[in-house]
Coordinates of C-alpha atoms in Angstrom, one line a residue:
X295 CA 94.4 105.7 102.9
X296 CA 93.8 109.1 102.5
X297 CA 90.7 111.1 102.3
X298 CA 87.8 109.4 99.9
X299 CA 87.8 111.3 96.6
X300 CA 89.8 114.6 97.4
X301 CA 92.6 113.5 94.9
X302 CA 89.9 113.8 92.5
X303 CA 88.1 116.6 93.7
X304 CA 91.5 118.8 93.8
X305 CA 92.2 117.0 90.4
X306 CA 89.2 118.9 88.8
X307 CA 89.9 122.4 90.1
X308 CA 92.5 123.2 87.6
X309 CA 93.5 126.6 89.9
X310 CA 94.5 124.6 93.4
X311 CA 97.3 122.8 92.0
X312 CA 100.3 125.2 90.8
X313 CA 102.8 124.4 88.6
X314 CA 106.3 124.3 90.2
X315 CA 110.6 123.9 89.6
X316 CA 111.8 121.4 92.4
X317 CA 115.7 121.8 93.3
X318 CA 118.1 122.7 95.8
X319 CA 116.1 121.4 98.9
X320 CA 115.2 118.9 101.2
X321 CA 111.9 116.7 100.3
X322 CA 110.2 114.4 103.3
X323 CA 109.3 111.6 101.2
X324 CA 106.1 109.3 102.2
X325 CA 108.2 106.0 101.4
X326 CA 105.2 103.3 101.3
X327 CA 103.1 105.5 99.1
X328 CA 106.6 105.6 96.7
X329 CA 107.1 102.2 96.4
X330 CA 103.4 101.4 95.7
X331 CA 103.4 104.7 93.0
X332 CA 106.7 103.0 91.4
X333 CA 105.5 99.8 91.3
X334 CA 102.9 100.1 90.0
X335 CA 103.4 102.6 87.1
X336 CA 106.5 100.6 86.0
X337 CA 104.8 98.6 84.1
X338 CA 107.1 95.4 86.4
X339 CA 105.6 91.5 86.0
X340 CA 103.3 91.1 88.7
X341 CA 102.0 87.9 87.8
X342 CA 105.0 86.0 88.8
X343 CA 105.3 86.9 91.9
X344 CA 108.5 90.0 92.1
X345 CA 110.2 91.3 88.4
X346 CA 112.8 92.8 91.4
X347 CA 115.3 93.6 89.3
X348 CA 112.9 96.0 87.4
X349 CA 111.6 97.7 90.8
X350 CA 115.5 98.0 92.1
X351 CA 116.3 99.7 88.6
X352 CA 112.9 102.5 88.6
X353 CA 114.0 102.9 92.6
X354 CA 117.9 103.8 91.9
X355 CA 117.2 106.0 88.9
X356 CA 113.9 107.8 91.1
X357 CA 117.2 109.1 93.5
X358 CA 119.5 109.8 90.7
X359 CA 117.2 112.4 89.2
X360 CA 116.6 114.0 92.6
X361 CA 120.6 113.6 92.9
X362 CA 121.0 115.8 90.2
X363 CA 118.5 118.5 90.4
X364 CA 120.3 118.9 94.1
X365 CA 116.9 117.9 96.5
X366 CA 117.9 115.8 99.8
X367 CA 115.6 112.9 100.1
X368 CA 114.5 111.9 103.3
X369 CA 112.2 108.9 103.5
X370 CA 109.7 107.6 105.9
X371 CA 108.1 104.2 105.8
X372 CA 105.0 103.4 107.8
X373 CA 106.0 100.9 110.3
X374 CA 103.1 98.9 112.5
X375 CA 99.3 99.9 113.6
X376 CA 98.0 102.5 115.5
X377 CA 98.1 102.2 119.4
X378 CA 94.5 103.5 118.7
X379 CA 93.6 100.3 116.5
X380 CA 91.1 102.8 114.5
X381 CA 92.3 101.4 110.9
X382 CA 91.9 97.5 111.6
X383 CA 88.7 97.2 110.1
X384 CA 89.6 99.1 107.1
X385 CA 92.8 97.3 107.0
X386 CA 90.7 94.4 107.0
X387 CA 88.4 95.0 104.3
X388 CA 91.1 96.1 101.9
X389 CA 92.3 92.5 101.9
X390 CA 89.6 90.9 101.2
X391 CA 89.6 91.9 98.0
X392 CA 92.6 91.5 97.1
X393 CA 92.4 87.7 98.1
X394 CA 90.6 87.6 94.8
X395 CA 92.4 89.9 92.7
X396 CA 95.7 87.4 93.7
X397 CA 93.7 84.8 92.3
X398 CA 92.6 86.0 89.2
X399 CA 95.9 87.1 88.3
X400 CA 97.8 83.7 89.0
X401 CA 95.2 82.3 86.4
X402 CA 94.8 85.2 84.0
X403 CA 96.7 84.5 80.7
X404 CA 100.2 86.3 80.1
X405 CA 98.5 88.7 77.5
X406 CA 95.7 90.2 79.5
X407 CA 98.2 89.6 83.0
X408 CA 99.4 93.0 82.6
X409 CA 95.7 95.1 82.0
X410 CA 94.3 93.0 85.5
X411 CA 97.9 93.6 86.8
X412 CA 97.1 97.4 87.1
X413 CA 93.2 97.2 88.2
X414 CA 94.1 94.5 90.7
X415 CA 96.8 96.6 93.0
X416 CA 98.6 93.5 94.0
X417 CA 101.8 94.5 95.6
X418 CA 104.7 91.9 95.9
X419 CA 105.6 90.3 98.6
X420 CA 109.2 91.5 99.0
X421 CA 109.0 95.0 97.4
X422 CA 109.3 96.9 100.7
X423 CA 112.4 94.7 101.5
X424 CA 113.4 95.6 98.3
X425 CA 113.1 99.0 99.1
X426 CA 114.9 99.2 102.0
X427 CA 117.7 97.6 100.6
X428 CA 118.3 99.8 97.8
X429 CA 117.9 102.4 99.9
X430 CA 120.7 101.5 102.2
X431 CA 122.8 100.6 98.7
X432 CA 122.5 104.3 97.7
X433 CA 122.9 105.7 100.7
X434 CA 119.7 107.4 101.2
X435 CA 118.8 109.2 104.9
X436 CA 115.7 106.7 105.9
X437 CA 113.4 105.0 108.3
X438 CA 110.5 102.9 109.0
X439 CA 108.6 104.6 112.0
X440 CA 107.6 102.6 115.0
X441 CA 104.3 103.4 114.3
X442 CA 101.6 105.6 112.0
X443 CA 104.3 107.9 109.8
X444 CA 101.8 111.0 108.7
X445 CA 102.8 112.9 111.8
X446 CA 106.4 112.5 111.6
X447 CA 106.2 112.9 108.5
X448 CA 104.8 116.2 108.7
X449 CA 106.3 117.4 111.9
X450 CA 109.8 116.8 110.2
X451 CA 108.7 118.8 106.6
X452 CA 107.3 121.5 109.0
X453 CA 110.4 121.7 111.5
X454 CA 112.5 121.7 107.9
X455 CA 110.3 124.0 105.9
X456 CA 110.5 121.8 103.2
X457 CA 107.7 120.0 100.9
X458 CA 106.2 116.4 101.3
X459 CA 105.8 114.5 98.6
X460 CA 102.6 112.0 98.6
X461 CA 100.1 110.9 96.7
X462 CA 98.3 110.5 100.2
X463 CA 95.9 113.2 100.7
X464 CA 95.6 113.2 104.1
X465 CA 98.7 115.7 103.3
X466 CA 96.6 118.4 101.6
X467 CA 94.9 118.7 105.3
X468 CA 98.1 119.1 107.3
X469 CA 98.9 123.1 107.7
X470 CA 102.2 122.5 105.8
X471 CA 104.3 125.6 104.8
X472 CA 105.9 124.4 101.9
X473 CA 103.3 122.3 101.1
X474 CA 102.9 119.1 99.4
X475 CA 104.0 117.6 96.3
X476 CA 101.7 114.9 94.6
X477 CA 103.8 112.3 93.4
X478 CA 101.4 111.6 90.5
X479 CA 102.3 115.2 89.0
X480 CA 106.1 114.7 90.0
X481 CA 107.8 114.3 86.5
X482 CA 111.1 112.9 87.7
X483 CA 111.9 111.0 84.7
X484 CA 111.8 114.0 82.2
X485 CA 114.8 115.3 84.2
X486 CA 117.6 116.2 81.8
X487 CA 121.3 117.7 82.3
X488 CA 120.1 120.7 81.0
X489 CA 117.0 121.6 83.2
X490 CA 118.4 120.8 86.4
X491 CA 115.3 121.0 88.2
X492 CA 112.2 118.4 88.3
X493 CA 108.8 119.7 87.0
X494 CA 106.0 119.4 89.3
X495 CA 102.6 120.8 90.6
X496 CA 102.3 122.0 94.2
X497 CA 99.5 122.2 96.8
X498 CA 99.4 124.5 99.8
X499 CA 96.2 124.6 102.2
X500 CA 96.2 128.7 101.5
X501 CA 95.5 127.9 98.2
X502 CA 92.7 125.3 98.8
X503 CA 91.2 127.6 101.7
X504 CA 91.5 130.6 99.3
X505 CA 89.5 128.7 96.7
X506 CA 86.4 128.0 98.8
X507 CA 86.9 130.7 101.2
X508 CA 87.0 128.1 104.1
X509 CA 89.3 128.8 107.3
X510 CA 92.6 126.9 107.3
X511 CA 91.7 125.6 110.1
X512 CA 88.5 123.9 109.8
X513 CA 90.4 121.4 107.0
X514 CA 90.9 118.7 109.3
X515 CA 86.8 118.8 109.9
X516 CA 86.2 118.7 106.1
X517 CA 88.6 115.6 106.0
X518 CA 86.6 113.8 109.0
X519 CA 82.9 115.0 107.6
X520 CA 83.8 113.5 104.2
X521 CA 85.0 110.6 105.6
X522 CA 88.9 109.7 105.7
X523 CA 90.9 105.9 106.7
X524 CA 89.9 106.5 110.4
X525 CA 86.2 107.9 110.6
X526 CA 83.7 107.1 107.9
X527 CA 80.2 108.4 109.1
X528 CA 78.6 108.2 105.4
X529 CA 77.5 112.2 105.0
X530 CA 75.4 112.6 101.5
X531 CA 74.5 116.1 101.6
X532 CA 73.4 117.1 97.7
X533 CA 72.0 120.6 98.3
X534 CA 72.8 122.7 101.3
X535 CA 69.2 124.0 101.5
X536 CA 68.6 120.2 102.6
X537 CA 69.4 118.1 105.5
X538 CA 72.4 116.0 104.8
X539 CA 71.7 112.2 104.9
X540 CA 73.5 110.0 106.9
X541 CA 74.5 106.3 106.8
X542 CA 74.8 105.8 102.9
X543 CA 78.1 104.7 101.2
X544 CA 78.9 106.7 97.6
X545 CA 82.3 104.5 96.0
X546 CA 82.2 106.7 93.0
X547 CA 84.1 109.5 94.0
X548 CA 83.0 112.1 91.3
X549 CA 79.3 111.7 93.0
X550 CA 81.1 112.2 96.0
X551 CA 81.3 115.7 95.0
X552 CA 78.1 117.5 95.6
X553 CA 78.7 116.4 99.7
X554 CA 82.0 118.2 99.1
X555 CA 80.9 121.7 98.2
X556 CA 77.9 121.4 100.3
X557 CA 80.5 120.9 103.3
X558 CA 82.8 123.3 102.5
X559 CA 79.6 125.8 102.0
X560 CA 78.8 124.9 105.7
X561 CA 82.1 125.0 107.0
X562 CA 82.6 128.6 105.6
X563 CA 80.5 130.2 108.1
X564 CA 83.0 129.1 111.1
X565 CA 85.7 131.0 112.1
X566 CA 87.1 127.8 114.4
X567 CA 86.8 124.3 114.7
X568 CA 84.8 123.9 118.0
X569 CA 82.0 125.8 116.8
X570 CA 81.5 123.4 113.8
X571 CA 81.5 121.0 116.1
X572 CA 79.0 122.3 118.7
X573 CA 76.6 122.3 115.6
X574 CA 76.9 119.2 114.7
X575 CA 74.1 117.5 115.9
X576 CA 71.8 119.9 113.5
X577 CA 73.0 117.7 111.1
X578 CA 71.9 114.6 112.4
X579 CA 75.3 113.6 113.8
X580 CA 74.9 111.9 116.8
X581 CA 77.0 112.1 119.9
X582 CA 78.9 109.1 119.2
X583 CA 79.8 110.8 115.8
X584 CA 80.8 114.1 117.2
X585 CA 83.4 112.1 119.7
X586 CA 84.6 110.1 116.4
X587 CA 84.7 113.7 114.7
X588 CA 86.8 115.2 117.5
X589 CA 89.5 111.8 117.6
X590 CA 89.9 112.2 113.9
X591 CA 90.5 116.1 113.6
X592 CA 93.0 115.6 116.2
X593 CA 95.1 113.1 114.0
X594 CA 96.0 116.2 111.7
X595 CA 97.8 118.0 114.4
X596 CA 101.3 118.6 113.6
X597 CA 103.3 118.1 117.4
X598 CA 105.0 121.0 117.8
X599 CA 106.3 120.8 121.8
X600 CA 106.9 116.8 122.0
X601 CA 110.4 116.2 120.7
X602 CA 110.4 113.8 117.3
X603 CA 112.1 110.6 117.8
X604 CA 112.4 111.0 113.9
X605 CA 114.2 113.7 114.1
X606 CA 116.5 112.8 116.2
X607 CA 117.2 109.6 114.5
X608 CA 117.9 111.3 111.2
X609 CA 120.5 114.0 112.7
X610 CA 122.4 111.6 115.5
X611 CA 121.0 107.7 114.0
X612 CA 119.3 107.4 118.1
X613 CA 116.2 105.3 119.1
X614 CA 113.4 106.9 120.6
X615 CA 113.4 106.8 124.2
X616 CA 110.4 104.8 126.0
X617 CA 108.3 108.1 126.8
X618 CA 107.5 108.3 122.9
X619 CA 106.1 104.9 122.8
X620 CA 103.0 103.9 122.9
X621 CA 103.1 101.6 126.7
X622 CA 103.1 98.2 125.4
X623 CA 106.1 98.9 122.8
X624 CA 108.0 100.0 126.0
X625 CA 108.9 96.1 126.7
X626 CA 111.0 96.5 123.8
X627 CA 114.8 96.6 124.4
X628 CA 117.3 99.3 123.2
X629 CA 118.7 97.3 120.7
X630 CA 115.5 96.4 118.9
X631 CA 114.3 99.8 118.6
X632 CA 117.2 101.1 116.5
X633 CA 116.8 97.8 114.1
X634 CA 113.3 98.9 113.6
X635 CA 114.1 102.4 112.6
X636 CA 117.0 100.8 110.3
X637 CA 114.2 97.8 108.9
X638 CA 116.5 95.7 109.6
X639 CA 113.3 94.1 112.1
X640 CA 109.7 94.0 110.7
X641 CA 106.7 96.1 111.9
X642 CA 104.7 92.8 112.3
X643 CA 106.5 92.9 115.8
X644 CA 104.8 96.3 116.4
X645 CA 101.3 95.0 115.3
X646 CA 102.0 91.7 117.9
X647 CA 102.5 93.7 120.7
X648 CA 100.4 96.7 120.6
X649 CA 97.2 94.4 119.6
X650 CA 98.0 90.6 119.5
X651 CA 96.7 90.8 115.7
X652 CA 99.0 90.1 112.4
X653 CA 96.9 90.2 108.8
X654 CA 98.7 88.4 106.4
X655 CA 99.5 90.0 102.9
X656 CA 97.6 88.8 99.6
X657 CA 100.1 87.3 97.2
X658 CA 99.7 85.3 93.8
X659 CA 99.6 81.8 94.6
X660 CA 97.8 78.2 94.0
X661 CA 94.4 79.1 95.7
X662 CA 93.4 75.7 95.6
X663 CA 96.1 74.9 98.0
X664 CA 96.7 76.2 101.9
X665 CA 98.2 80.1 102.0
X666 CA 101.8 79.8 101.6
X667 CA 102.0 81.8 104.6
X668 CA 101.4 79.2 106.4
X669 CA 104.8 77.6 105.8
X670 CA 106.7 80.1 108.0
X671 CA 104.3 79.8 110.7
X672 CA 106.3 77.8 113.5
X673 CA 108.7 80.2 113.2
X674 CA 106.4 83.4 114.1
X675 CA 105.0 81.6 116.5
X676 CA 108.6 81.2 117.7
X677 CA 108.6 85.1 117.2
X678 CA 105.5 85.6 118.8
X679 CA 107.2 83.8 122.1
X680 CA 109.9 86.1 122.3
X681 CA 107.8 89.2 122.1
X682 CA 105.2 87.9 124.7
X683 CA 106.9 85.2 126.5
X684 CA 110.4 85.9 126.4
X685 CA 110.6 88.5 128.8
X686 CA 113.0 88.9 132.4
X687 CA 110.7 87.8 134.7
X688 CA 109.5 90.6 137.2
X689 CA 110.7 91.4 140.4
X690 CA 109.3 93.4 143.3
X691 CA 111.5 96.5 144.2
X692 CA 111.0 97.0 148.2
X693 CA 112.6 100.4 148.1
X694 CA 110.7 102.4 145.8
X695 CA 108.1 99.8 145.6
X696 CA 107.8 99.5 142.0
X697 CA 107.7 96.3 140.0
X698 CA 111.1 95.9 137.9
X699 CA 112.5 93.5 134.9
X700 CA 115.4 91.8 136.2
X701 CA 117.0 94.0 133.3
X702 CA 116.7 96.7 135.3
X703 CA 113.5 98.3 133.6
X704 CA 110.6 99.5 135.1
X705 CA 107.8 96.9 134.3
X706 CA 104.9 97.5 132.5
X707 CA 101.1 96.7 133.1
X708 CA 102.0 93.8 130.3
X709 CA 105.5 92.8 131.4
X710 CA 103.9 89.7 133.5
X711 CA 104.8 86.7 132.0
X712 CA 101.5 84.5 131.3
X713 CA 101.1 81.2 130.9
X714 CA 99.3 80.8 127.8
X715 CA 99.4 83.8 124.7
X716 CA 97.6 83.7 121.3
X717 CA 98.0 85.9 118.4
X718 CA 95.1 86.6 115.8
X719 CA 96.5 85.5 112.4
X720 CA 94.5 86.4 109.5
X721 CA 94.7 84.3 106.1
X722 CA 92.8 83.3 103.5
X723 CA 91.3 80.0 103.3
X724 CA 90.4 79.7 99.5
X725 CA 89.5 82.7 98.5
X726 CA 87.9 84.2 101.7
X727 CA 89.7 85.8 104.5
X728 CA 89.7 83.9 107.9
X729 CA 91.2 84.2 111.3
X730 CA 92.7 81.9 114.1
X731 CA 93.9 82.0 117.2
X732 CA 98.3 80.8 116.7
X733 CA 100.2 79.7 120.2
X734 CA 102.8 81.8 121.1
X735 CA 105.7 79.4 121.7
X736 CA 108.8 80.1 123.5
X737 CA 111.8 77.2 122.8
X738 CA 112.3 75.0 125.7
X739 CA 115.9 76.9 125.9
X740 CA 114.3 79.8 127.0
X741 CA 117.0 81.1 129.1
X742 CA 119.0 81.2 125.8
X743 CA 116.7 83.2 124.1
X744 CA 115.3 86.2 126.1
X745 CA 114.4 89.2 124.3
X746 CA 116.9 91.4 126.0
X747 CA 119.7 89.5 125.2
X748 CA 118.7 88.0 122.3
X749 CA 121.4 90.0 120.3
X750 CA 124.2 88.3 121.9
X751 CA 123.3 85.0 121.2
X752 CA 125.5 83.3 118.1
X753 CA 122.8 82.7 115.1
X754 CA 123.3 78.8 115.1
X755 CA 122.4 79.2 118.9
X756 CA 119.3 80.4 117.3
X757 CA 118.8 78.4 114.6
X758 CA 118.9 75.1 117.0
X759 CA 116.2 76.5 119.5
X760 CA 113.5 76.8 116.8
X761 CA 114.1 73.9 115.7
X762 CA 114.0 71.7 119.0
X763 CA 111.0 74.3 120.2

């Protein structure tokens, strides 16, 4: 998500950006902003609903020019929601409109399909699957994180002293060393035999900081002031002799601009971030706003003394261990963790049990008829029972008086087994987006299929307890 307009702000200062030969390193790569950049810019059919084969081909020859110019790729996929839960509403709204765009495009004609193709930002349905795949095909070190990937993400380019390379700018506000790579400016197919490096423009906070004579520091309060995917408080400040406004909503991002300088004026005067905050409310912020202020700065922290699961997962192919998951992911079993690292299971399970909640992807399709989603329904709900019905039951532990799975596990505050569970599904209806309550369902052959030991049940085992749920 990013913050609103920087990418553009940055854009237009000719002197942040530096020109810059990659090769011979490692690159932390933000895998779901690659996939989008690649699909999009491939000029693939999107009005039929894949053009795979197209996508798999751009992927492949993507890793061959980094191949040959010597860079180690290591790639990070977002995985579920927040524990937080901040980016639902945003996650929300960017539906919505895409519900439409979906539409339009299944009934555009082929010759103006490819023009509405690029405005509409419709991603297939299978592309990250794709993705994965090819990735394992080539061999390329990867993984979808549990969770949010920015930190990781940064923590492991930090820990290697190696670039990141995003079009996300949420990574010009991370205090990176070797800074970030846009992959907009990344010119990976002009890579011949004969320049064996890949042409490129890099940015480093020093060099934004230097520019408007700002503190390093105070970055992650420009981010949250100007309003990023987690805290929008709608600062229009057009002249720093005058009060900002607050409340107002500027799309346009150029016109976002005049609230950037007059920030970044304001924020020059501090020497740290707590003193910008304590003045705060002289701008009209309330203190609800300097609380949301305070969460969001705190998101561009870069962990330095909690061990990274991701780390450890790319040097000895581990799981994290329960203490680095948010408490309701710690029902999860060993074996599913490792899967989820590998996508070989889907993050939706992530977004099921940290918040009950599952938004459903745009894709083209019939709008005149029900959400093809709605097909593979009985079996998520099938899913949804294994995740929060499918449980050991608990037992009580006299000697240390602790509540414990029958696994063996400590149990949670949600390992209970309840009677009754519903997931929030949201789908479209038409063309506008809607939400229901779905029934968790575990198969009458529940004993068969408990979460813990659901590896070690045959597949047709499977198969018939779906079916007979």
């Amino acid at each position: 998500m990013g913050v609103k307009g920087l990418t553009r702000f940055i854009k237009d200062h000719g002197n942040i950006l530096t020109d810059y030969q990659f090769r011979n390193s490692k690159v932390v790569i933000d895998g779901t902003n690659l996939y989008h950049s690649l699909y999009f810019t491939s000029g693939v059919d999107q009005q039929h609903g894949g053009d795979y084969d197209h996508f798999q081909d751009q992927v492949c020859k993507f890793f061959k020019a980094l191949r040959d110019c010597g860079i180690e790729p290591y790639v990070v996929i977002k995985g579920g929601s927040n524990y937080t839960d901040e980016k639902f509403f945003t996650l929300k709204h960017q539906v919505e409109p895409k519900i439409k765009n979906a539409k339009a495009l299944a009934e555009s004609k082929i010759k103006n399909a490819k023009a509405l193709a690029k405005k509409s930002g419709m991603l297939a349905t299978f592309v990250k699957n794709v993705f994965i795949q090819v990735l394992s095909s080539l061999n390329v070190p990867f993984t979808q994180c549990i969770c949010e990937a920015k930190q990781g993400i940064a923590f492991l380019a930090q820990k290697w002293d190696c670039p990141v390379l995003s079009d996300d700018s949420d990574f010009y506000i991370f205090d990176l060393k070797a800074g970030c790579l846009p992959i907009s400016h990344f010119l990976w197919k002009e890579t011949s035999v004969s320049h064996q490096y890949i042409q490129c423009m890099r940015y480093t906070t020093t060099r934004f900081s230097e520019t408007f004579n700002i503190n390093k520091q105070l970055l992650p309060v420009f981010a949250v002031m100007v309003g990023n995917g987690n805290v929008n408080l709608g600062i229009t400040w057009e002249d720093i002799k005058d009060k900002p406004h607050l409340g107002s909503r500027v799309r346009n991002a150029a016109a976002r601009f005049p609230t950037f300088y007059c920030i970044l004026e304001w924020l020059a005067s501090f020497q740290e971030q707590r003193a910008a905050l304590e003045l705060m409310p002289s701008l009209g912020v309330n203190a609800q706003g300097v609380v949301d202020i305070s969460k969001g700065i705190k998101e561009y922290d870069i962990p330095e003394t909690l061990p990274s699961y991701l780390e450890g997962f790319f040097n000895n192919d581990v799981a994290p261990g329960l203490d680095c998951l948010p408490t309701p992911l710690r029902v999860l079993p060993d074996w599913t963790l490792l899967l989820l690292m590998k996508g070989k299971l889907p993050s939706l399970i992530v977004n099921v049990l940290l918040h009950k909640r599952v938004i459903q992807s745009a894709q083209v399709e019939n709008h005149a008829l029900v959400s093809g989603s709605t097909t593979s329904r009985p079996i998520r709900q099938v899913l949804y029972g294994l995740l929060l019905l499918g449980r050991p039951p608990v037992e009580e532990d006299d000697r240390k008086g602790k509540k414990r799975r029958s696994d063996g596990r400590e149990a949670g505050p949600s390992s209970q087994r309840p009677l009754v569970v519903h997931v929030e599904e949201y789908d479209r209806e038409g063309t506008e987006l809607t939400h229901k309550r779905v029934k968790a369902i575990l198969p009458s052959a529940a004993q068969l299929l408990q979460l813990n030991k659901l590896d070690q049940v045959c597949r047709h085992v499977i198969q018939y307890c779906v079916v007979k749920k």
